[in-house]
XYZ file of C-alpha atoms in Angstrom:
671
model
C 27.227 89.301 99.088
C 28.779 89.064 102.557
C 30.427 92.158 104.091
C 33.311 92.182 106.585
C 35.139 95.009 108.333
C 38.828 94.719 109.141
C 42.111 96.567 109.091
C 43.549 96.603 105.588
C 47.083 97.777 104.913
C 48.473 98.457 101.430
C 50.455 95.223 101.705
C 47.549 93.025 102.770
C 46.519 90.557 100.105
C 42.892 89.474 99.680
C 42.132 85.878 100.578
C 40.212 83.616 98.246
C 36.816 85.118 97.478
C 37.636 88.473 99.086
C 37.333 91.876 97.383
C 39.004 94.848 99.090
C 36.842 97.993 98.841
C 39.566 100.634 98.761
C 39.649 103.842 96.686
C 41.995 103.863 93.687
C 44.760 106.433 93.340
C 42.844 108.203 90.584
C 40.870 110.322 93.064
C 37.534 108.883 91.996
C 36.899 107.484 95.422
C 35.646 103.960 96.042
C 32.071 104.753 95.009
C 33.188 106.518 91.852
C 35.377 103.570 90.902
C 32.522 101.169 91.568
C 30.259 103.218 89.312
C 32.696 103.525 86.421
C 34.487 100.174 86.539
C 32.493 97.867 88.770
C 34.228 94.991 90.530
C 37.257 95.354 88.241
C 38.309 98.494 90.098
C 39.189 96.598 93.285
C 41.779 94.091 94.434
C 40.436 90.553 94.528
C 41.610 87.224 95.789
C 41.372 83.962 93.930
C 37.992 82.312 93.352
C 34.614 83.878 92.735
C 34.019 87.061 94.806
C 31.987 86.190 97.890
C 33.015 88.751 100.534
C 33.387 92.509 100.262
C 36.020 93.617 102.781
C 35.740 97.201 104.004
C 38.125 99.098 106.296
C 37.516 98.608 110.011
C 36.364 102.231 110.157
C 34.419 102.568 106.893
C 33.499 105.847 105.238
C 30.391 106.971 103.407
C 32.392 106.419 100.204
C 33.077 102.768 101.111
C 29.458 102.003 101.954
C 28.131 103.677 98.823
C 30.654 101.702 96.757
C 29.211 98.439 98.122
C 25.656 99.513 97.307
C 26.683 100.588 93.800
C 28.366 97.234 93.146
C 25.245 95.391 94.258
C 23.009 97.629 92.134
C 25.220 96.985 89.105
C 24.882 93.247 89.640
C 21.097 93.634 89.722
C 21.127 96.002 86.736
C 19.380 98.646 88.827
C 21.997 101.397 88.786
C 20.696 104.914 87.978
C 23.151 107.126 86.089
C 22.412 109.978 88.479
C 24.065 108.070 91.340
C 27.402 109.156 89.878
C 26.868 112.603 91.427
C 26.373 110.945 94.784
C 29.661 109.089 94.298
C 31.441 112.405 93.664
C 29.858 113.797 96.805
C 31.094 110.824 98.864
C 34.622 111.176 97.463
C 34.760 114.830 98.539
C 33.506 113.951 102.002
C 36.286 111.393 102.198
C 38.784 114.185 101.599
C 37.478 116.059 104.644
C 35.458 118.608 102.676
C 31.838 119.717 103.065
C 30.569 119.417 99.488
C 26.870 120.172 100.035
C 24.928 123.241 101.105
C 22.381 121.397 103.291
C 22.816 121.441 107.046
C 24.632 118.436 108.439
C 21.514 116.745 109.855
C 19.853 116.763 106.429
C 22.893 115.637 104.434
C 24.253 112.188 103.513
C 27.461 113.096 105.317
C 25.658 113.877 108.557
C 23.343 110.871 108.477
C 26.286 108.554 107.868
C 28.219 110.124 110.763
C 25.229 109.464 113.016
C 24.933 105.864 111.863
C 28.637 105.191 112.210
C 29.073 106.757 115.646
C 25.893 105.231 117.058
C 27.396 101.769 116.654
C 30.570 102.341 118.618
C 34.190 101.625 117.812
C 34.330 97.933 116.972
C 32.203 96.697 114.070
C 31.988 93.057 115.031
C 29.274 90.417 115.252
C 25.796 91.818 115.935
C 27.085 95.403 116.083
C 28.459 95.056 112.553
C 25.174 93.552 111.407
C 23.190 96.461 112.841
C 25.557 98.994 111.308
C 25.316 97.256 107.937
C 21.524 97.260 108.136
C 21.406 100.987 108.930
C 23.967 101.786 106.230
C 21.979 99.866 103.631
C 18.851 101.724 104.710
C 20.713 104.964 104.058
C 21.868 103.750 100.632
C 18.331 102.723 99.717
C 17.199 106.256 100.457
C 20.068 107.752 98.454
C 19.214 105.602 95.448
C 15.578 106.695 95.690
C 16.677 110.329 95.813
C 18.941 109.790 92.807
C 16.092 108.264 90.813
C 13.904 111.222 91.796
C 16.474 113.608 90.354
C 17.576 115.146 93.650
C 20.990 116.760 93.898
C 23.133 115.798 96.941
C 25.104 119.021 96.583
C 22.015 121.237 96.899
C 19.050 119.329 98.298
C 18.358 118.471 101.936
C 17.910 114.773 101.222
C 17.122 113.679 104.779
C 15.339 116.733 106.194
C 11.870 115.168 106.203
C 12.699 111.478 105.886
C 10.793 109.736 108.724
C 13.027 106.654 108.655
C 15.994 108.769 109.762
C 14.488 110.520 112.772
C 16.873 108.661 115.075
C 19.933 109.759 113.117
C 18.757 113.368 113.055
C 18.180 113.075 116.787
C 21.712 111.799 117.335
C 23.095 114.795 115.476
C 20.827 117.215 117.344
C 21.999 115.821 120.660
C 25.658 115.887 119.692
C 25.208 119.485 118.509
C 23.748 120.227 121.930
C 26.745 118.613 123.645
C 29.026 120.702 121.432
C 27.269 123.828 122.732
C 28.214 122.772 126.248
C 31.792 122.103 125.111
C 32.007 125.642 123.715
C 30.710 127.095 126.987
C 33.601 125.433 128.817
C 36.169 126.539 126.262
C 37.632 129.815 124.987
C 36.933 131.952 121.939
C 39.727 134.006 120.382
C 40.135 136.487 117.568
C 43.334 135.594 115.697
C 45.515 136.539 112.755
C 46.994 133.538 110.920
C 49.792 133.893 108.330
C 48.184 133.858 104.896
C 44.721 134.114 106.395
C 42.179 136.928 106.713
C 42.968 140.022 108.819
C 40.800 138.634 111.599
C 39.502 135.110 112.149
C 37.828 133.116 114.897
C 39.566 130.469 116.983
C 38.024 128.027 119.433
C 39.791 126.220 122.267
C 37.924 123.180 123.606
C 38.762 121.406 126.837
C 37.994 117.701 126.961
C 35.091 117.941 124.496
C 32.338 115.404 124.918
C 30.841 115.978 121.493
C 31.934 113.424 118.917
C 31.493 115.746 115.969
C 32.819 119.001 117.366
C 35.007 119.506 114.322
C 31.988 119.545 112.046
C 29.912 121.828 114.254
C 32.772 124.288 114.692
C 33.211 124.630 110.935
C 29.621 125.881 110.602
C 29.150 127.652 113.933
C 27.620 131.062 113.282
C 28.225 132.023 116.906
C 31.940 132.336 116.197
C 33.199 135.860 117.012
C 33.548 136.773 113.332
C 30.102 135.348 112.534
C 31.219 132.762 109.979
C 33.171 129.799 111.384
C 36.150 128.839 113.526
C 39.206 128.899 111.311
C 41.547 127.610 114.031
C 40.682 124.841 116.481
C 42.628 123.936 119.602
C 41.651 120.878 121.611
C 42.876 119.823 125.046
C 42.165 116.155 125.674
C 41.477 114.394 128.957
C 45.122 113.337 129.311
C 46.333 116.919 128.936
C 47.586 116.613 125.357
C 46.789 119.224 122.722
C 46.082 119.441 119.037
C 45.620 122.453 116.772
C 44.080 122.423 113.311
C 42.822 124.810 110.673
C 39.932 124.416 108.287
C 41.285 122.002 105.646
C 39.679 124.005 102.848
C 41.823 127.042 103.701
C 45.116 125.073 103.546
C 46.762 127.530 105.946
C 50.035 126.213 107.336
C 50.630 125.690 111.050
C 54.280 124.813 110.428
C 55.548 127.879 112.323
C 53.361 127.078 115.313
C 54.735 123.549 115.297
C 58.321 124.861 115.302
C 57.630 127.094 118.317
C 55.905 124.342 120.278
C 58.608 121.825 119.434
C 61.377 124.208 120.491
C 59.640 124.854 123.799
C 59.141 121.120 124.311
C 62.792 120.295 123.704
C 63.797 122.956 126.233
C 61.999 121.088 129.008
C 62.243 117.589 127.552
C 65.327 116.981 125.354
C 64.070 113.503 124.401
C 61.264 115.166 122.440
C 63.769 116.224 119.786
C 63.717 112.877 118.048
C 62.065 110.125 120.087
C 58.632 111.660 120.548
C 58.304 115.092 118.944
C 55.264 117.236 118.315
C 53.462 115.995 115.196
C 54.031 118.499 112.386
C 51.094 117.524 110.171
C 53.218 117.258 107.025
C 50.984 114.537 105.570
C 48.031 116.845 106.183
C 49.645 119.782 104.376
C 50.684 121.201 107.764
C 47.057 121.936 108.696
C 47.374 119.920 111.892
C 49.744 120.075 114.877
C 49.519 117.661 117.809
C 51.363 116.998 121.046
C 53.786 114.072 121.454
C 52.219 110.663 121.850
C 53.248 110.509 125.504
C 51.828 113.971 126.114
C 53.498 117.323 126.414
C 55.697 118.375 129.344
C 54.858 122.034 128.735
C 51.534 122.220 130.516
C 48.344 123.644 129.090
C 48.996 127.255 130.168
C 52.337 127.376 128.364
C 50.952 125.714 125.223
C 48.129 128.234 125.056
C 50.512 131.107 125.723
C 52.638 130.082 122.735
C 49.556 129.686 120.562
C 48.169 133.081 121.638
C 51.454 134.802 120.912
C 51.833 133.212 117.470
C 48.222 133.915 116.445
C 48.222 137.430 117.979
C 45.093 136.331 119.797
C 42.763 138.624 121.674
C 39.489 138.089 123.450
C 36.341 138.956 121.481
C 33.867 141.393 122.971
C 31.187 139.615 124.993
C 27.599 139.983 123.854
C 25.134 140.444 126.675
C 22.309 137.940 126.899
C 18.853 138.452 128.247
C 18.517 137.415 131.874
C 16.970 134.066 132.540
C 17.500 132.663 129.082
C 19.527 129.479 128.950
C 20.614 127.251 126.064
C 18.087 124.584 125.178
C 17.386 121.762 122.868
C 13.912 121.359 121.400
C 13.341 118.514 118.968
C 10.970 115.644 118.378
C 13.905 113.393 118.870
C 17.296 113.243 120.400
C 19.809 110.530 120.755
C 22.721 110.676 122.977
C 23.227 107.174 121.932
C 26.701 105.724 122.125
C 28.446 109.013 122.967
C 32.065 107.835 123.007
C 34.758 110.059 124.537
C 37.329 111.640 122.212
C 40.557 109.649 122.271
C 44.252 110.354 122.185
C 46.186 111.781 119.307
C 47.441 108.722 117.389
C 45.870 107.942 115.088
C 45.402 111.490 114.036
C 42.111 110.651 112.331
C 40.699 109.758 115.720
C 40.814 113.420 116.681
C 40.409 115.203 113.407
C 38.169 112.802 111.492
C 38.576 112.896 107.723
C 41.447 115.258 107.144
C 42.731 116.150 103.664
C 45.166 113.855 101.859
C 44.141 110.941 104.051
C 41.603 109.093 101.895
C 41.743 105.849 103.813
C 40.455 107.191 107.098
C 36.866 106.925 108.264
C 34.653 109.093 110.469
C 35.709 110.038 113.980
C 34.727 106.934 115.917
C 37.506 106.577 118.432
C 38.763 104.654 121.404
C 38.944 106.300 124.789
C 40.444 105.828 128.166
C 37.993 104.145 130.509
C 35.593 106.836 131.725
C 34.853 107.065 135.402
C 31.720 105.047 135.979
C 29.127 107.521 137.192
C 25.369 107.260 137.443
C 25.254 110.771 136.036
C 27.168 109.719 132.925
C 25.981 110.984 129.550
C 25.020 107.592 128.187
C 28.557 106.466 127.472
C 28.912 103.258 125.484
C 30.478 101.423 128.379
C 32.566 98.326 128.349
C 31.077 95.110 129.772
C 33.290 95.221 132.864
C 32.090 98.736 133.659
C 28.393 97.944 133.426
C 28.209 95.859 136.620
C 29.781 98.757 138.533
C 27.282 101.214 137.122
C 24.389 98.822 137.614
C 25.271 97.935 141.213
C 25.517 101.636 141.994
C 22.399 102.605 140.079
C 20.168 99.904 141.535
C 20.706 101.310 145.010
C 19.495 104.746 143.971
C 15.970 105.350 145.297
C 13.231 106.075 142.789
C 10.104 108.160 143.400
C 7.092 108.622 141.146
C 3.766 110.418 140.866
C 1.415 108.832 138.326
C -1.847 110.556 137.355
C -4.499 109.408 134.877
C -7.960 110.693 133.965
C -9.951 108.328 131.778
C -13.473 109.655 132.323
C -14.829 113.036 131.310
C -17.905 114.586 129.773
C -15.996 115.256 126.547
C -14.910 111.728 125.760
C -13.552 108.742 127.619
C -9.949 107.635 127.201
C -9.977 103.866 127.765
C -6.191 103.546 127.720
C -5.379 106.331 130.205
C -5.846 104.500 133.506
C -4.679 101.157 132.152
C -1.485 102.794 130.857
C -0.989 104.447 134.245
C -1.239 101.085 136.008
C 1.305 99.635 133.609
C 3.706 102.526 134.241
C 3.384 101.877 137.973
C 4.014 98.143 137.494
C 6.924 98.789 135.143
C 8.690 101.145 137.565
C 8.082 98.760 140.472
C 8.912 95.430 138.861
C 11.442 96.256 136.141
C 13.238 99.271 137.582
C 12.961 98.674 141.329
C 10.906 101.665 142.484
C 9.579 100.892 145.963
C 5.753 101.066 146.263
C 6.038 103.313 149.324
C 7.904 105.846 147.173
C 5.185 106.029 144.527
C 1.749 107.659 144.376
C -0.931 106.932 141.792
C -4.170 108.833 141.195
C -6.679 107.471 138.657
C -10.420 107.868 138.208
C -10.895 104.260 137.066
C -9.168 102.168 139.744
C -10.726 98.943 138.437
C -8.927 99.485 135.123
C -5.634 100.425 136.787
C -3.849 97.076 136.597
C -0.202 96.069 136.536
C 1.414 93.777 133.962
C 0.208 90.672 135.814
C -3.386 91.934 135.772
C -3.393 92.815 139.469
C -5.114 95.947 140.707
C -2.710 98.731 141.620
C -3.333 100.369 145.042
C -4.918 103.792 144.543
C -4.072 106.985 146.405
C -7.333 108.654 145.434
C -9.015 110.472 142.584
C -6.946 112.618 140.201
C -8.186 115.979 141.441
C -6.156 119.193 141.499
C -6.066 119.083 145.301
C -4.892 115.464 145.375
C -2.102 116.110 142.890
C -0.828 118.925 145.110
C -1.182 116.706 148.191
C 0.797 113.871 146.581
C 3.550 116.296 145.599
C 3.644 117.476 149.209
C 3.901 113.905 150.516
C 6.715 113.053 148.149
C 8.367 116.328 149.075
C 8.409 115.189 152.701
C 9.946 111.860 151.673
C 12.648 113.394 149.512
C 13.600 116.347 151.704
C 16.172 114.168 153.452
C 18.199 114.579 150.254
C 19.105 118.278 150.657
C 20.908 118.442 147.332
C 18.888 115.787 145.572
C 21.814 113.407 146.080
C 21.337 110.587 143.607
C 17.621 110.046 143.393
C 15.169 109.525 140.549
C 11.745 111.085 140.179
C 9.219 110.288 137.446
C 6.013 112.219 136.819
C 3.553 110.577 134.421
C 0.215 111.987 133.265
C -2.288 110.354 130.916
C -5.525 112.080 130.031
C -6.957 115.050 128.206
C -5.312 118.406 127.711
C -7.141 121.695 127.236
C -6.240 125.254 126.316
C -7.544 128.439 127.871
C -7.135 131.851 126.291
C -5.682 134.559 128.501
C -3.037 137.116 127.575
C -1.452 134.031 126.069
C -2.826 130.553 125.401
C -2.345 128.392 128.497
C -2.378 124.607 128.470
C -3.983 122.639 131.313
C -3.926 119.045 132.440
C -7.590 118.073 132.604
C -8.100 116.638 136.084
C -11.309 115.321 137.660
C -14.279 117.714 137.232
C -12.211 120.237 135.223
C -14.747 120.437 132.409
C -17.774 119.746 134.550
C -17.364 122.134 137.493
C -14.712 124.697 136.781
C -15.310 128.411 136.888
C -14.220 129.903 133.566
C -12.344 132.581 135.489
C -10.419 130.198 137.752
C -9.350 127.092 135.777
C -6.357 126.641 138.093
C -8.655 125.405 140.888
C -9.550 122.202 139.007
C -6.894 121.839 136.291
C -3.112 122.004 136.361
C -1.391 124.765 134.406
C 1.164 122.892 132.321
C 3.562 125.821 132.426
C 3.615 125.598 136.235
C 4.029 121.846 136.419
C 7.809 121.726 135.970
C 8.248 124.605 138.405
C 6.161 122.909 141.091
C 8.023 119.624 140.721
C 11.320 121.460 140.978
C 10.220 123.313 144.106
C 8.708 120.284 145.853
C 10.802 117.250 144.929
C 14.426 116.902 145.979
C 15.882 114.640 143.314
C 18.976 114.777 141.158
C 17.345 113.083 138.149
C 13.825 114.069 137.135
C 11.741 112.965 134.184
C 8.298 114.219 133.206
C 6.216 112.100 130.817
C 3.094 113.986 129.740
C 0.670 112.071 127.509
C -2.169 114.400 126.579
C -3.321 116.775 123.879
C -1.494 120.138 123.752
C 1.171 118.691 126.078
C 3.819 120.915 124.549
C 2.563 123.637 126.892
C 4.498 121.888 129.648
C 7.550 123.614 128.202
C 6.041 127.104 128.291
C 5.983 129.644 131.080
C 2.745 131.499 131.752
C 1.780 134.632 129.874
C 4.836 135.308 127.727
C 4.394 134.030 124.164
C 7.897 135.126 123.219
C 9.666 133.483 126.125
C 12.313 130.856 125.549
C 10.705 127.466 126.335
C 13.870 126.536 128.165
C 13.250 129.268 130.744
C 11.538 126.733 132.990
C 14.951 125.161 133.412
C 16.704 128.331 134.530
C 16.638 127.312 138.197
C 17.163 123.598 137.584
C 20.873 123.563 138.323
C 21.279 119.890 139.011
C 22.086 116.752 137.089
C 19.308 115.586 134.767
C 15.966 117.276 134.203
C 14.023 115.896 131.293
C 10.597 116.565 129.788
C 8.978 114.295 127.227
C 5.556 115.173 125.891
C 3.212 113.260 123.620
C 2.959 116.147 121.175
C 3.451 119.856 120.614
C 1.431 122.644 122.198
C -0.916 122.688 119.202
C -1.381 118.973 118.625
C -4.052 116.471 119.429
C -2.600 113.094 120.441
C -4.089 109.660 119.940
C -4.926 106.312 121.436
C -4.841 103.186 119.314
C -5.735 99.785 120.672
C -4.928 99.152 124.311
C -2.350 101.957 124.653
C -1.953 105.561 123.668
C 0.520 106.104 120.850
C 2.990 107.755 123.241
C 2.733 105.283 126.116
C 2.789 102.308 123.777
C 6.075 103.579 122.360
C 7.350 104.128 125.913
C 6.563 100.541 126.907
C 8.225 99.142 123.796
C 11.288 101.325 124.332
C 11.710 100.072 127.902
C 11.264 96.389 127.106
C 7.724 95.804 128.355
C 6.377 94.615 125.002
C 8.515 91.520 124.489
C 11.388 91.862 126.944
C 13.629 93.615 124.395
C 14.839 97.115 125.232
C 13.933 98.511 121.822
C 15.486 101.921 122.513
C 18.831 100.445 123.595
C 20.812 101.498 120.546
C 24.250 100.641 121.899
C 23.130 97.332 123.463
C 24.487 98.110 126.931
C 21.293 97.062 128.698
C 20.575 100.611 129.906
C 18.167 103.170 128.465
C 19.231 106.807 128.676
C 16.811 109.692 128.248
C 18.640 110.458 125.005
C 17.892 107.002 123.661
C 14.291 107.309 124.833
C 13.985 110.749 123.265
C 15.161 109.368 119.944
C 13.076 106.199 119.942
C 9.631 107.464 120.968
C 9.155 110.121 118.232
C 10.345 107.689 115.565
C 8.098 104.911 116.887
C 5.011 107.156 117.028
C 5.751 108.420 113.537
C 6.069 104.830 112.312
C 2.754 103.807 113.854
C 0.945 106.761 112.313
C 2.238 106.204 108.788
C -0.620 105.959 106.340
C -3.235 107.279 108.792
C -3.085 110.923 107.730
C -2.585 111.909 111.386
C 0.364 113.788 112.854
C 1.732 113.556 116.373
C 5.201 114.790 117.235
C 6.494 113.827 120.695
C 8.856 116.394 122.149
C 12.056 115.873 124.128
C 13.674 118.646 126.154
C 16.487 118.934 128.646
C 17.792 121.590 130.992
C 21.319 122.697 130.161
C 21.950 125.370 132.772
C 24.580 123.430 134.705
C 26.923 123.024 131.785
C 29.611 121.168 133.699
C 27.423 118.341 134.922
C 24.425 117.672 132.723
C 23.805 113.988 133.152
C 21.169 111.678 131.807
C 18.162 110.048 133.351
C 18.930 106.332 133.259
C 16.525 103.410 133.249
C 18.498 100.485 134.686
C 16.523 97.213 134.570
C 17.043 94.911 137.520
C 18.712 91.650 136.553
């Protein structure tokens, strides 16, 4: 049956053949009504039902209702799905009904699917959303038939088909961490609440799901969650909310803010007052639609006074340790800025007593077009600006491949390296004079047209250092990195050496054949030093390391300290975008299959070299961000290895030290 998404008001009448999927007043939710009553539970137009009409911003409850109706028609409806319908109805009310973490729950996976497809569900975007939503429902039905409980079980924790969605949530959680670092934490006393509770003030949050993360943030001063949330938006407006489960009233806070507003802006008394949140049981207060005349300092002063706020004691952190994100996936796909207050659901998501609202996918003011942008889902008229700017940004690259060794040849290593060179040159505009390539099989190092790529020598330890020095000379004219790209790519073997800790090495020419057991650094490259050396030698604002070898996870480790935070290598990377992607973890062997390695094959498909389609371009803006790449490659490798009994888990890491300007590495194809 056909599905459409559009705005549906209580007065809208279904056209012929239409069925409106809206929850009844009974509280069952749409899915519960579909389970108990079928199609009879919903408003229908004349003629045989042919189109299921969902709200323009559908909820998990709406989507599950559609799948239940279709399963009923096919007589394939398990009784146990009723529990899933109850779960969806509670989510619709703004509650967290399950005990699983968000990334493993139906609620979280749906939020990832919904937000990854942007604001408007139209045409091909709607089709892609529908496909992903049906994939989710198929998994939920399988879990129901297997007797799993959505209220207790982590239904999506190990589901390989949802790696991208888990990655999206992991990335948004990471962005939320940055939002918190820019905000304020308070200890407060709310009327009717506990003697002491945590409050969080966010300033222009970039996370889409900050409300959800804040409600389960164990780093809150009281160690449980943030009971009170205050949010300052980009236009200077404010909103305050409390956990909907607590049902604590902010009515007094509203009265104080409104009185202060009227004092400086008499028109606010009736024409455009502060929103009192009455239809949300007074759990939400928001500034006038046109913004407040009070100013942020005065608004926060009033809020501090009313909540009796005080600063929590600051916990000292170990020196050199920075926040990090380590996952086999990440997707900063379609990160859309948080919008203005009306509608309220745009800011607060699914609040109580508002069953018709969907997840927080919201419109935004046009963001400033910036090459360092965090993968924003940009409008078509913004893309040319970004592209024209980005195509002028110089790109540099060092490509290294070792295909021959006494411990097994790697036929794909040098051929993959040649293809990376050709891809950067032809598709992404990297000038040949800005690239260096070292391979031990130059006759196999061919570009996508089958032409031999010019070699800069054998991939020895000395040559790698020399190439870094040459590129350092070329990039030193950018004293602050300016806006430049640098890509490091390695394909070959990896090896481990036992010292005080296990150290991973890139196996370069003669490493196994000639090295002294006591001095492996003379012929191999310590993976833990690689990121440091690139940072010290290459002046570039956007750096990406692609390491395709066994044990490549050691690239993220510093030497000799098994307990060190892997993100410590980023501690001095205080620039715009510093990304590491490895073919596997520090303990994994990685594989070749056919003409490519598993990792590089996924890379080529992601960047459109397989059939011209940018497979990793989730939001269809014609640009691949490192977040999109970090989500696609692990999922693609996992897909290719299904049924083989082999495991390979590509890793994606970013530096987060410069919390105010952590951009993304962008691949912008030339038109």
